[in-house]
Amino acid sequence: MPLYAIVYSVPIAMQSLHLIFHSRFPSEMAGALFAAKSAEAFAKQGMNITLLVSRRRGRLRDDPYAHFGVEKNFKIVHLPVLDLFGIPVIQKIAYPINFLTFSLSVFFYLLFTATKKDYIYSNEILPLLFVSSVFKETCYELHDYPEKYKAPYRLLFKRIKLILVTNRLKIEKLKKEFHVPESKIYYEPNAVSLEQFSLSLSKEEARKKVGLPQGAQVVLYTGHLYSWKGVDTLALAARDLDQVLVVIVGGNDSDRKKFIEKYQDIPNVLTVPFRPHSEIPLWQKAADILVIPNTAREKISSMYTSPLKLFEYMASGVPIVASKIASIEDIISADQAFFFTPDNPSSLSDTITYALKHRAEALKKAAQAKTAVARHSYGARAGRISEKLHE
């Protein structure tokens, strides 16, 4: 095995696209799942896909294809990086050094393996900044928005072929603040594996599999416990929902421990450790209500996100209660979900109570959400992006 890269080989297709992802891979992170699912979907469009990831400390040792439940129809290359995360005294500079060395690895790997006609695709600015000096068929998928350090983005936006934005709120800002022509901007939200989250089993069957009580009213959240996710609002709302079991699935060990300590006095909040992504559809199907409680206090939540969780909720067919913030309303409407005032536990508990009492209305909204999300499968998304890249 060569020192330079660990390579998982797969059959070769025709048109080549190199997809760049810096974080640990495979891992429990939503971004890693998104990268794997996107690579699989692009490959199904008849493209030769190489997923470039870093050989970082802490990545899971599972087979990546099995871990994410994807076909082995694309190639994975683990590129070498300078990994200093295990040295406590230099933790503050470990990430930038890691990211810089990964970006250089990507540049030199592509310089010696890719052709000028290949597509280069990523949501990572630094490797694209290097690569775009040589390769012109590049696409930047803009997830967050550059509020500061704008000079590198200005240079990148001038060089690349396409900027893909995952919600409409970023389009006018790009045109106004970076003078990006509209012809270079393409809107495409995130996606979901419809077949994975559209389970045919009943709520009762799902509860039996995950161990939730059959007779309870269950309100459920799946995902990380970061502050901008708004899970604190859901925990506080549980105080006014004493006849409801509020289940929170996920979070890393450290965040979960802090969360439990903070809300240990609320008896109807059940925290469940991180579960494999393949199990999440069962948990969602077991719920009466799914909650996406994102905060309005941080722009990453209120303006820039396109939550994978929301697409999964919509595909599940379970009624949704969501924060009334612009990023959520970019995806889902009042015909498809119940909205509450963000960061307001009383509004959230009142909305949950209403949704539980008005079951027919809730199920109607859920059905409309499931219909609406059909166009946001990974396959459909990859097909539209592929067409745009080929223009």
CSV table of C-alpha atoms in Angstrom, one decimal:
chain,number,residue,atom,x,y,z
A,1,MET,CA,0.0,0.0,0.0
A,2,PRO,CA,1.6,3.3,-1.0
A,3,LEU,CA,2.4,5.9,1.7
A,4,TYR,CA,0.5,8.7,0.0
A,5,ALA,CA,-3.1,7.5,0.1
A,6,ILE,CA,-5.4,4.8,1.2
A,7,VAL,CA,-7.7,3.9,-1.7
A,8,TYR,CA,-10.9,2.0,-1.9
A,9,SER,CA,-11.2,0.9,-5.5
A,10,VAL,CA,-14.5,0.6,-7.5
A,11,PRO,CA,-15.4,0.2,-11.1
A,12,ILE,CA,-14.7,3.2,-13.4
A,13,ALA,CA,-17.5,5.1,-15.1
A,14,MET,CA,-17.1,7.9,-17.7
A,15,GLN,CA,-17.2,11.6,-16.7
A,16,SER,CA,-15.0,12.2,-13.6
A,17,LEU,CA,-16.0,14.3,-10.6
A,18,HIS,CA,-13.8,14.7,-7.5
A,19,LEU,CA,-15.7,15.4,-4.3
A,20,ILE,CA,-13.7,16.9,-1.4
A,21,PHE,CA,-14.6,16.4,2.2
A,22,HIS,CA,-12.2,17.4,5.0
A,23,SER,CA,-13.7,16.1,8.3
A,24,ARG,CA,-13.4,12.6,9.8
A,25,PHE,CA,-14.6,9.9,7.4
A,26,PRO,CA,-16.3,7.7,8.2
A,27,SER,CA,-17.8,9.3,11.3
A,28,GLU,CA,-21.1,10.0,13.1
A,29,MET,CA,-21.2,13.5,11.6
A,30,ALA,CA,-24.1,14.5,9.3
A,31,GLY,CA,-21.6,16.0,6.9
A,32,ALA,CA,-19.8,12.7,6.5
A,33,LEU,CA,-23.2,11.0,5.7
A,34,PHE,CA,-24.0,13.8,3.2
A,35,ALA,CA,-20.7,13.3,1.5
A,36,ALA,CA,-21.1,9.5,1.1
A,37,LYS,CA,-24.7,9.8,0.0
A,38,SER,CA,-23.9,12.5,-2.5
A,39,ALA,CA,-21.0,10.5,-3.9
A,40,GLU,CA,-23.2,7.5,-4.4
A,41,ALA,CA,-25.9,9.6,-6.1
A,42,PHE,CA,-23.5,11.3,-8.5
A,43,ALA,CA,-22.1,7.8,-9.4
A,44,LYS,CA,-25.6,6.7,-10.3
A,45,GLN,CA,-25.7,9.5,-12.8
A,46,GLY,CA,-23.1,7.6,-14.7
A,47,MET,CA,-20.1,9.7,-13.4
A,48,ASN,CA,-16.7,8.4,-12.2
A,49,ILE,CA,-16.7,9.7,-8.6
A,50,THR,CA,-13.7,10.0,-6.4
A,51,LEU,CA,-14.3,11.1,-2.8
A,52,LEU,CA,-11.2,12.7,-1.3
A,53,VAL,CA,-11.2,12.7,2.5
A,54,SER,CA,-8.5,13.2,5.1
A,55,ARG,CA,-6.7,10.4,7.0
A,56,ARG,CA,-7.6,12.0,10.3
A,57,ARG,CA,-7.3,10.7,13.8
A,58,GLY,CA,-10.6,9.6,15.3
A,59,ARG,CA,-12.3,8.4,12.1
A,60,LEU,CA,-14.2,5.2,12.5
A,61,ARG,CA,-12.5,2.0,11.4
A,62,ASP,CA,-15.7,0.6,9.8
A,63,ASP,CA,-16.0,-0.1,6.1
A,64,PRO,CA,-17.2,3.3,4.9
A,65,TYR,CA,-19.6,1.8,2.4
A,66,ALA,CA,-21.3,-0.4,4.9
A,67,HIS,CA,-21.2,2.3,7.6
A,68,PHE,CA,-23.3,4.7,5.5
A,69,GLY,CA,-25.3,2.0,3.7
A,70,VAL,CA,-24.2,3.1,0.2
A,71,GLU,CA,-23.3,1.2,-2.9
A,72,LYS,CA,-19.6,0.6,-3.7
A,73,ASN,CA,-19.9,2.6,-6.9
A,74,PHE,CA,-17.4,5.3,-6.1
A,75,LYS,CA,-13.8,5.5,-5.0
A,76,ILE,CA,-12.7,6.8,-1.6
A,77,VAL,CA,-9.2,8.2,-1.2
A,78,HIS,CA,-7.9,8.9,2.3
A,79,LEU,CA,-5.2,11.6,1.8
A,80,PRO,CA,-2.4,12.2,4.3
A,81,VAL,CA,-2.5,15.1,6.7
A,82,LEU,CA,-0.5,16.5,9.6
A,83,ASP,CA,-2.6,15.3,12.5
A,84,LEU,CA,-1.7,17.0,15.8
A,85,PHE,CA,-5.1,16.6,17.6
A,86,GLY,CA,-3.6,14.2,20.1
A,87,ILE,CA,-1.1,16.8,21.4
A,88,PRO,CA,-2.9,18.8,24.1
A,89,VAL,CA,-0.6,21.8,24.2
A,90,ILE,CA,-1.2,22.7,20.5
A,91,GLN,CA,-4.9,22.0,20.2
A,92,LYS,CA,-5.6,25.6,19.1
A,93,ILE,CA,-3.5,25.3,16.0
A,94,ALA,CA,-4.2,21.6,15.3
A,95,TYR,CA,-7.2,22.2,13.1
A,96,PRO,CA,-5.8,24.9,10.8
A,97,ILE,CA,-2.6,22.9,10.4
A,98,ASN,CA,-4.7,19.8,9.6
A,99,PHE,CA,-6.9,21.7,7.1
A,100,LEU,CA,-3.9,23.3,5.4
A,101,THR,CA,-2.1,20.0,4.9
A,102,PHE,CA,-5.3,18.3,3.7
A,103,SER,CA,-5.8,21.1,1.2
A,104,LEU,CA,-2.2,20.7,-0.1
A,105,SER,CA,-2.7,17.0,-0.3
A,106,VAL,CA,-5.9,17.5,-2.4
A,107,PHE,CA,-4.1,19.9,-4.7
A,108,PHE,CA,-1.1,17.7,-5.4
A,109,TYR,CA,-3.3,14.6,-5.7
A,110,LEU,CA,-5.5,16.2,-8.3
A,111,LEU,CA,-2.5,17.8,-10.1
A,112,PHE,CA,-1.1,14.3,-10.8
A,113,THR,CA,-4.3,12.3,-11.3
A,114,ALA,CA,-7.1,14.6,-12.7
A,115,THR,CA,-7.6,16.1,-16.1
A,116,LYS,CA,-8.5,19.7,-16.8
A,117,LYS,CA,-12.0,18.5,-18.0
A,118,ASP,CA,-12.8,16.8,-14.6
A,119,TYR,CA,-15.2,18.4,-12.3
A,120,ILE,CA,-14.0,19.4,-8.8
A,121,TYR,CA,-16.8,19.8,-6.2
A,122,SER,CA,-16.7,20.7,-2.5
A,123,ASN,CA,-18.0,22.8,0.4
A,124,GLU,CA,-14.4,23.3,1.6
A,125,ILE,CA,-13.0,26.7,0.6
A,126,LEU,CA,-9.2,26.2,1.1
A,127,PRO,CA,-8.7,23.1,-1.1
A,128,LEU,CA,-10.9,24.7,-3.8
A,129,LEU,CA,-9.0,27.9,-3.5
A,130,PHE,CA,-5.8,26.0,-4.3
A,131,VAL,CA,-7.4,23.7,-6.9
A,132,SER,CA,-9.2,26.5,-8.8
A,133,SER,CA,-5.8,28.1,-9.7
A,134,VAL,CA,-5.4,25.1,-12.1
A,135,PHE,CA,-8.8,23.5,-12.6
A,136,LYS,CA,-11.7,25.6,-14.0
A,137,GLU,CA,-14.6,23.1,-13.8
A,138,THR,CA,-15.0,23.7,-10.1
A,139,CYS,CA,-18.2,24.0,-7.9
A,140,TYR,CA,-18.4,25.4,-4.4
A,141,GLU,CA,-21.3,24.2,-2.3
A,142,LEU,CA,-21.9,27.1,0.1
A,143,HIS,CA,-23.4,25.8,3.4
A,144,ASP,CA,-22.5,28.6,5.8
A,145,TYR,CA,-22.0,32.2,4.8
A,146,PRO,CA,-18.7,34.1,5.0
A,147,GLU,CA,-19.4,36.9,7.5
A,148,LYS,CA,-15.7,37.7,7.9
A,149,TYR,CA,-12.4,37.0,6.2
A,150,LYS,CA,-14.1,37.7,2.9
A,151,ALA,CA,-11.0,38.2,0.7
A,152,PRO,CA,-10.4,34.4,0.0
A,153,TYR,CA,-14.0,34.0,-0.9
A,154,ARG,CA,-13.9,36.9,-3.3
A,155,LEU,CA,-10.9,35.3,-5.1
A,156,LEU,CA,-12.6,31.9,-5.1
A,157,PHE,CA,-15.9,33.2,-6.4
A,158,LYS,CA,-14.1,34.9,-9.3
A,159,ARG,CA,-12.3,31.7,-10.3
A,160,ILE,CA,-14.9,29.0,-10.0
A,161,LYS,CA,-17.6,27.9,-12.5
A,162,LEU,CA,-20.6,27.5,-10.1
A,163,ILE,CA,-21.7,28.4,-6.5
A,164,LEU,CA,-24.4,26.1,-5.2
A,165,VAL,CA,-26.4,27.6,-2.4
A,166,THR,CA,-28.5,25.4,-0.1
A,167,ASN,CA,-31.1,28.0,0.7
A,168,ARG,CA,-32.4,31.1,-1.1
A,169,LEU,CA,-31.5,33.5,1.7
A,170,LYS,CA,-27.8,33.5,0.6
A,171,ILE,CA,-28.5,34.4,-3.1
A,172,GLU,CA,-29.1,38.2,-2.7
A,173,LYS,CA,-26.2,38.5,-0.2
A,174,LEU,CA,-23.8,36.9,-2.7
A,175,LYS,CA,-24.9,39.2,-5.4
A,176,LYS,CA,-24.8,42.3,-3.2
A,177,GLU,CA,-21.7,41.7,-1.0
A,178,PHE,CA,-19.5,39.7,-3.5
A,179,HIS,CA,-20.9,40.9,-6.8
A,180,VAL,CA,-21.4,37.4,-8.0
A,181,PRO,CA,-23.4,37.3,-11.2
A,182,GLU,CA,-26.7,35.4,-10.9
A,183,SER,CA,-25.7,33.1,-13.7
A,184,LYS,CA,-23.0,31.7,-11.5
A,185,ILE,CA,-25.4,30.9,-8.6
A,186,TYR,CA,-27.5,27.8,-8.4
A,187,TYR,CA,-30.0,27.0,-5.7
A,188,GLU,CA,-30.4,23.4,-4.5
A,189,PRO,CA,-31.4,22.4,-0.9
A,190,ASN,CA,-30.0,19.4,0.9
A,191,ALA,CA,-31.5,15.9,0.4
A,192,VAL,CA,-32.7,12.7,2.0
A,193,SER,CA,-32.7,9.0,1.3
A,194,LEU,CA,-36.4,8.5,0.7
A,195,GLU,CA,-36.3,4.8,0.7
A,196,GLN,CA,-34.5,4.8,4.1
A,197,PHE,CA,-36.9,7.1,5.9
A,198,SER,CA,-40.2,6.0,4.3
A,199,LEU,CA,-40.7,3.0,6.5
A,200,SER,CA,-43.8,0.9,6.0
A,201,LEU,CA,-44.0,-0.4,9.5
A,202,SER,CA,-46.4,1.1,12.1
A,203,LYS,CA,-45.7,3.4,15.0
A,204,GLU,CA,-46.3,0.5,17.4
A,205,GLU,CA,-43.9,-1.8,15.6
A,206,ALA,CA,-41.3,0.9,15.6
A,207,ARG,CA,-41.7,1.5,19.3
A,208,LYS,CA,-41.3,-2.2,20.0
A,209,LYS,CA,-38.0,-2.2,18.1
A,210,VAL,CA,-36.5,0.9,19.9
A,211,GLY,CA,-38.0,0.2,23.3
A,212,LEU,CA,-40.4,3.1,23.7
A,213,PRO,CA,-43.6,2.7,25.7
A,214,GLN,CA,-46.7,1.9,23.6
A,215,GLY,CA,-49.2,4.0,25.5
A,216,ALA,CA,-47.2,7.2,25.7
A,217,GLN,CA,-47.5,10.4,23.7
A,218,VAL,CA,-44.0,10.7,22.3
A,219,VAL,CA,-42.3,13.9,21.1
A,220,LEU,CA,-38.9,13.3,19.6
A,221,TYR,CA,-35.8,15.1,18.4
A,222,THR,CA,-32.9,13.4,16.6
A,223,GLY,CA,-29.5,15.0,16.1
A,224,HIS,CA,-26.7,16.9,17.9
A,225,LEU,CA,-27.0,19.0,21.0
A,226,TYR,CA,-25.2,22.1,19.7
A,227,SER,CA,-26.6,25.4,21.1
A,228,TRP,CA,-27.9,26.6,17.7
A,229,LYS,CA,-30.0,23.4,17.3
A,230,GLY,CA,-32.3,24.8,20.0
A,231,VAL,CA,-32.6,21.5,22.0
A,232,ASP,CA,-32.6,23.5,25.2
A,233,THR,CA,-35.9,25.1,24.2
A,234,LEU,CA,-37.4,21.7,23.8
A,235,ALA,CA,-36.1,20.5,27.2
A,236,LEU,CA,-37.6,23.6,28.9
A,237,ALA,CA,-40.9,23.1,27.0
A,238,ALA,CA,-41.1,19.6,28.5
A,239,ARG,CA,-41.9,21.1,31.9
A,240,ASP,CA,-45.3,22.1,30.5
A,241,LEU,CA,-45.8,18.7,28.8
A,242,ASP,CA,-45.9,16.5,31.9
A,243,GLN,CA,-48.1,13.9,30.2
A,244,VAL,CA,-45.8,13.7,27.2
A,245,LEU,CA,-42.5,11.8,26.9
A,246,VAL,CA,-39.9,14.0,25.3
A,247,VAL,CA,-37.2,11.9,23.7
A,248,ILE,CA,-33.9,13.4,22.5
A,249,VAL,CA,-31.7,11.0,20.4
A,250,GLY,CA,-28.1,11.8,19.7
A,251,GLY,CA,-25.3,14.1,20.7
A,252,ASN,CA,-21.7,13.2,21.5
A,253,ASP,CA,-20.8,11.8,24.9
A,254,SER,CA,-19.5,15.1,26.3
A,255,ASP,CA,-22.5,17.2,25.2
A,256,ARG,CA,-25.0,14.6,26.3
A,257,LYS,CA,-23.5,14.4,29.8
A,258,LYS,CA,-23.8,18.2,30.2
A,259,PHE,CA,-27.3,18.2,28.8
A,260,ILE,CA,-28.4,15.5,31.3
A,261,GLU,CA,-26.9,17.4,34.2
A,262,LYS,CA,-28.6,20.6,33.2
A,263,TYR,CA,-32.1,19.1,32.8
A,264,GLN,CA,-32.0,16.2,35.3
A,265,ASP,CA,-34.9,17.8,37.2
A,266,ILE,CA,-37.3,17.4,34.3
A,267,PRO,CA,-38.5,13.7,34.6
A,268,ASN,CA,-40.2,13.4,31.3
A,269,VAL,CA,-37.1,14.1,29.2
A,270,LEU,CA,-35.4,10.9,28.0
A,271,THR,CA,-32.0,11.2,26.4
A,272,VAL,CA,-30.8,8.4,24.2
A,273,PRO,CA,-27.1,8.1,23.2
A,274,PHE,CA,-25.9,8.5,19.7
A,275,ARG,CA,-27.5,5.8,17.5
A,276,PRO,CA,-26.3,4.6,14.0
A,277,HIS,CA,-27.9,6.5,11.2
A,278,SER,CA,-29.5,3.3,9.9
A,279,GLU,CA,-31.5,3.2,13.1
A,280,ILE,CA,-32.8,6.8,13.1
A,281,PRO,CA,-35.8,6.1,10.8
A,282,LEU,CA,-37.1,3.7,13.5
A,283,TRP,CA,-36.9,6.3,16.2
A,284,GLN,CA,-38.6,8.9,14.1
A,285,LYS,CA,-41.3,6.5,13.1
A,286,ALA,CA,-42.0,5.7,16.8
A,287,ALA,CA,-42.9,9.3,17.5
A,288,ASP,CA,-46.2,11.1,17.5
A,289,ILE,CA,-44.5,14.5,16.8
A,290,LEU,CA,-41.0,15.3,15.5
A,291,VAL,CA,-39.5,18.6,16.6
A,292,ILE,CA,-36.9,20.8,14.9
A,293,PRO,CA,-36.4,23.6,17.5
A,294,ASN,CA,-33.6,25.6,15.9
A,295,THR,CA,-32.7,28.9,17.5
A,296,ALA,CA,-33.2,32.3,15.9
A,297,ARG,CA,-30.2,33.7,17.9
A,298,GLU,CA,-27.5,32.4,15.6
A,299,LYS,CA,-27.3,33.1,11.9
A,300,ILE,CA,-26.0,29.6,11.1
A,301,SER,CA,-29.5,28.4,12.3
A,302,SER,CA,-31.8,31.2,11.3
A,303,MET,CA,-30.3,32.1,7.9
A,304,TYR,CA,-27.8,29.6,6.5
A,305,THR,CA,-28.7,26.0,7.3
A,306,SER,CA,-30.6,23.6,5.2
A,307,PRO,CA,-31.2,20.9,7.8
A,308,LEU,CA,-30.8,17.3,6.7
A,309,LYS,CA,-32.9,16.4,9.8
A,310,LEU,CA,-35.9,18.4,8.4
A,311,PHE,CA,-35.8,16.4,5.1
A,312,GLU,CA,-35.6,13.2,7.1
A,313,TYR,CA,-38.6,14.3,9.2
A,314,MET,CA,-40.6,15.1,6.1
A,315,ALA,CA,-39.9,11.7,4.5
A,316,SER,CA,-41.0,9.9,7.7
A,317,GLY,CA,-44.6,10.9,7.4
A,318,VAL,CA,-44.7,11.9,11.1
A,319,PRO,CA,-46.2,15.3,12.0
A,320,ILE,CA,-43.6,18.1,12.4
A,321,VAL,CA,-43.3,21.0,14.8
A,322,ALA,CA,-40.7,23.5,13.7
A,323,SER,CA,-39.2,26.9,14.6
A,324,LYS,CA,-40.6,29.7,12.6
A,325,ILE,CA,-37.3,30.9,11.2
A,326,ALA,CA,-36.3,31.9,7.6
A,327,SER,CA,-34.1,28.9,7.0
A,328,ILE,CA,-36.8,26.4,7.9
A,329,GLU,CA,-39.5,28.3,6.0
A,330,ASP,CA,-37.3,28.1,3.0
A,331,ILE,CA,-38.0,24.4,2.9
A,332,ILE,CA,-41.4,23.7,4.6
A,333,SER,CA,-44.6,25.7,4.7
A,334,ALA,CA,-47.5,26.0,7.2
A,335,ASP,CA,-49.4,23.5,5.1
A,336,GLN,CA,-46.8,20.9,6.0
A,337,ALA,CA,-45.8,21.6,9.6
A,338,PHE,CA,-46.8,23.4,12.8
A,339,PHE,CA,-44.7,26.5,13.5
A,340,PHE,CA,-43.8,27.9,16.9
A,341,THR,CA,-41.9,31.1,18.1
A,342,PRO,CA,-38.2,30.2,18.2
A,343,ASP,CA,-36.4,30.2,21.6
A,344,ASN,CA,-39.8,30.3,23.3
A,345,PRO,CA,-40.5,27.2,25.4
A,346,SER,CA,-44.1,28.2,26.1
A,347,SER,CA,-44.9,28.6,22.4
A,348,LEU,CA,-43.3,25.3,21.7
A,349,SER,CA,-45.2,23.4,24.4
A,350,ASP,CA,-48.5,25.1,23.3
A,351,THR,CA,-47.8,24.1,19.6
A,352,ILE,CA,-47.0,20.5,20.6
A,353,THR,CA,-50.1,20.3,22.7
A,354,TYR,CA,-52.2,21.6,19.8
A,355,ALA,CA,-50.6,19.2,17.3
A,356,LEU,CA,-51.2,16.2,19.6
A,357,LYS,CA,-54.9,17.2,20.1
A,358,HIS,CA,-55.6,17.8,16.5
A,359,ARG,CA,-54.4,14.5,15.0
A,360,ALA,CA,-56.3,14.7,11.7
A,361,GLU,CA,-54.8,18.1,10.9
A,362,ALA,CA,-51.4,16.9,12.0
A,363,LEU,CA,-51.5,13.8,9.7
A,364,LYS,CA,-52.7,15.9,6.8
A,365,LYS,CA,-49.7,18.3,7.2
A,366,ALA,CA,-47.4,15.3,7.5
A,367,ALA,CA,-48.8,13.8,4.3
A,368,GLN,CA,-48.2,17.0,2.4
A,369,ALA,CA,-44.7,17.3,3.7
A,370,LYS,CA,-43.9,13.7,2.6
A,371,THR,CA,-45.2,14.6,-0.9
A,372,ALA,CA,-43.2,17.8,-1.1
A,373,VAL,CA,-39.9,16.1,0.0
A,374,ALA,CA,-40.1,13.6,-2.9
A,375,ARG,CA,-38.2,15.9,-5.2
A,376,HIS,CA,-35.4,16.2,-2.7
A,377,SER,CA,-34.0,12.7,-2.9
A,378,TYR,CA,-30.2,12.4,-3.3
A,379,GLY,CA,-30.7,10.9,-6.7
A,380,ALA,CA,-32.9,13.8,-7.9
A,381,ARG,CA,-30.5,16.3,-6.4
A,382,ALA,CA,-27.5,14.8,-8.0
A,383,GLY,CA,-29.3,14.7,-11.4
A,384,ARG,CA,-30.1,18.4,-11.3
A,385,ILE,CA,-26.6,19.4,-10.2
A,386,SER,CA,-25.0,17.1,-12.9
A,387,GLU,CA,-27.1,18.8,-15.6
A,388,LYS,CA,-26.1,22.2,-14.3
A,389,LEU,CA,-22.4,21.3,-14.3
A,390,HIS,CA,-22.6,20.1,-17.9
A,391,GLU,CA,-24.1,23.4,-19.2
